[in-house]
XYZ file of C-alpha atoms in Angstrom:
160
model
C -6.977 9.643 -6.458
C -7.086 13.192 -5.187
C -10.124 15.320 -5.871
C -9.959 18.653 -7.629
C -7.454 20.433 -5.402
C -5.291 22.832 -7.400
C -2.418 22.993 -4.956
C -1.993 19.273 -4.364
C 0.801 17.489 -6.242
C -1.420 14.441 -6.858
C -4.335 16.448 -8.224
C -5.199 16.934 -11.882
C -6.874 20.165 -10.796
C -9.797 21.307 -12.916
C -8.863 18.694 -15.545
C -9.732 15.690 -13.370
C -12.631 14.526 -15.552
C -10.707 15.133 -18.797
C -7.912 12.905 -17.530
C -10.064 10.087 -16.166
C -13.233 10.015 -18.296
C -12.474 8.266 -21.601
C -15.338 10.079 -23.288
C -13.561 13.381 -22.605
C -10.041 12.435 -23.747
C -10.520 14.446 -26.935
C -11.101 17.711 -25.018
C -8.205 20.130 -24.542
C -6.913 20.466 -21.001
C -7.644 23.684 -19.124
C -4.287 23.619 -17.358
C -1.845 21.282 -19.132
C 1.062 22.548 -17.021
C -0.654 21.445 -13.794
C -1.564 18.078 -15.285
C 1.991 17.601 -16.607
C 3.440 18.242 -13.153
C 0.946 15.818 -11.604
C 1.715 13.063 -14.121
C 5.463 13.463 -13.546
C 5.027 13.638 -9.775
C 3.161 10.329 -9.682
C 6.470 8.632 -10.499
C 8.923 11.098 -9.005
C 7.504 10.924 -5.488
C 8.336 7.197 -5.398
C 11.792 7.748 -6.896
C 12.504 10.373 -4.218
C 11.459 7.961 -1.466
C 13.761 5.318 -2.938
C 16.687 7.724 -3.072
C 16.125 8.740 0.548
C 16.078 5.101 1.626
C 19.270 4.380 -0.336
C 20.971 7.376 1.237
C 19.930 6.274 4.726
C 20.898 2.631 4.173
C 24.616 3.410 4.142
C 24.388 4.507 7.791
C 22.842 1.262 9.035
C 25.421 -0.967 10.676
C 23.306 -4.121 10.916
C 23.640 -5.981 7.628
C 20.147 -7.510 7.750
C 18.501 -4.172 8.508
C 20.503 -2.494 5.751
C 19.427 -5.173 3.270
C 15.791 -4.699 4.265
C 16.079 -0.964 3.666
C 17.728 -1.555 0.282
C 14.923 -3.958 -0.657
C 12.357 -1.339 0.327
C 14.190 1.236 -1.809
C 13.979 -1.081 -4.817
C 10.289 -1.607 -4.135
C 9.705 2.156 -4.012
C 11.634 2.651 -7.264
C 9.603 -0.063 -8.993
C 6.389 1.550 -7.772
C 7.497 4.787 -9.418
C 7.820 2.991 -12.746
C 4.490 1.254 -12.219
C 2.817 4.616 -11.636
C 4.332 6.064 -14.836
C 3.222 3.031 -16.857
C -0.280 3.413 -15.401
C -0.368 7.105 -16.347
C 0.811 6.245 -19.860
C -1.707 3.430 -20.354
C -4.754 5.021 -18.742
C -4.377 8.689 -19.588
C -1.480 9.852 -21.760
C -1.576 7.408 -24.674
C -5.403 7.334 -24.957
C -5.502 11.162 -24.874
C -2.828 11.283 -27.568
C -4.955 9.042 -29.789
C -8.190 10.916 -29.044
C -6.679 14.366 -29.615
C -5.229 13.532 -33.050
C -7.194 14.267 -36.162
C -7.024 12.000 -39.186
C -3.533 10.778 -39.927
C -1.822 13.249 -37.581
C 1.323 11.828 -35.999
C 1.487 10.924 -32.337
C 2.931 13.545 -30.023
C 4.577 10.791 -27.966
C 8.215 10.420 -29.066
C 9.289 6.900 -29.962
C 12.099 7.089 -27.383
C 9.478 7.653 -24.668
C 7.286 4.788 -25.918
C 10.274 2.433 -25.952
C 11.259 3.521 -22.443
C 7.765 2.875 -21.084
C 7.738 -0.563 -22.729
C 11.173 -1.364 -21.288
C 9.951 -0.310 -17.849
C 6.919 -2.558 -18.275
C 9.173 -5.595 -18.818
C 10.155 -5.771 -15.144
C 6.521 -6.411 -14.200
C 5.976 -9.362 -16.521
C 5.414 -12.686 -14.803
C 8.779 -14.404 -14.298
C 10.555 -11.447 -15.860
C 14.260 -12.075 -16.379
C 14.888 -8.313 -16.216
C 16.288 -6.751 -13.092
C 15.636 -3.158 -12.150
C 19.314 -2.475 -12.871
C 18.916 -3.861 -16.408
C 15.915 -1.625 -17.022
C 17.616 1.471 -15.653
C 20.779 0.828 -17.669
C 18.631 0.531 -20.795
C 16.758 3.719 -19.924
C 20.065 5.488 -19.365
C 21.201 4.415 -22.839
C 18.111 6.240 -24.148
C 19.032 9.309 -22.118
C 16.606 8.865 -19.220
C 17.063 8.856 -15.484
C 13.980 7.706 -13.577
C 13.122 11.337 -12.832
C 13.854 12.316 -16.438
C 11.415 9.683 -17.668
C 8.749 11.098 -15.364
C 9.444 14.618 -16.635
C 9.313 13.455 -20.257
C 5.915 11.880 -19.668
C 4.717 15.139 -18.148
C 6.148 17.132 -21.065
C 4.218 15.059 -23.570
C 1.002 15.836 -21.667
C 1.702 19.529 -22.343
C 2.228 18.795 -26.031
C -0.962 16.756 -26.324
C -2.903 19.464 -24.492
């Protein structure tokens, strides 16, 4: 966790306590745009690392070394999903609940909820789902990995 540094991509900026302290989830964010970018970046940075590894793997002549790099790319991609799930579970969804009044509808679109739950499936013990299965399902809902990260950030702006 990065302290309150406005320029850092991993920082919630001045909204650090409002994003991490459950007793403050009902308070409006001071800078929802900064928080949205941070939430999205927590997944996107891992997806970018994975893409770079995949791009570099094609240039590796040794089959074993290439396979190791591909495995690392998959690991990085999965970590990106894990980070987005963590943001959803620990910050975004609880803030959505806390910021609603009465019977007000959730600001989290059902398509986003379903995508997060599909992503979660790959982390279940003995999961039969491969990363490819998850990503094909996400694609059918209109999400790339980066698009899912952006959508999670966008909902932070809407929740406020």
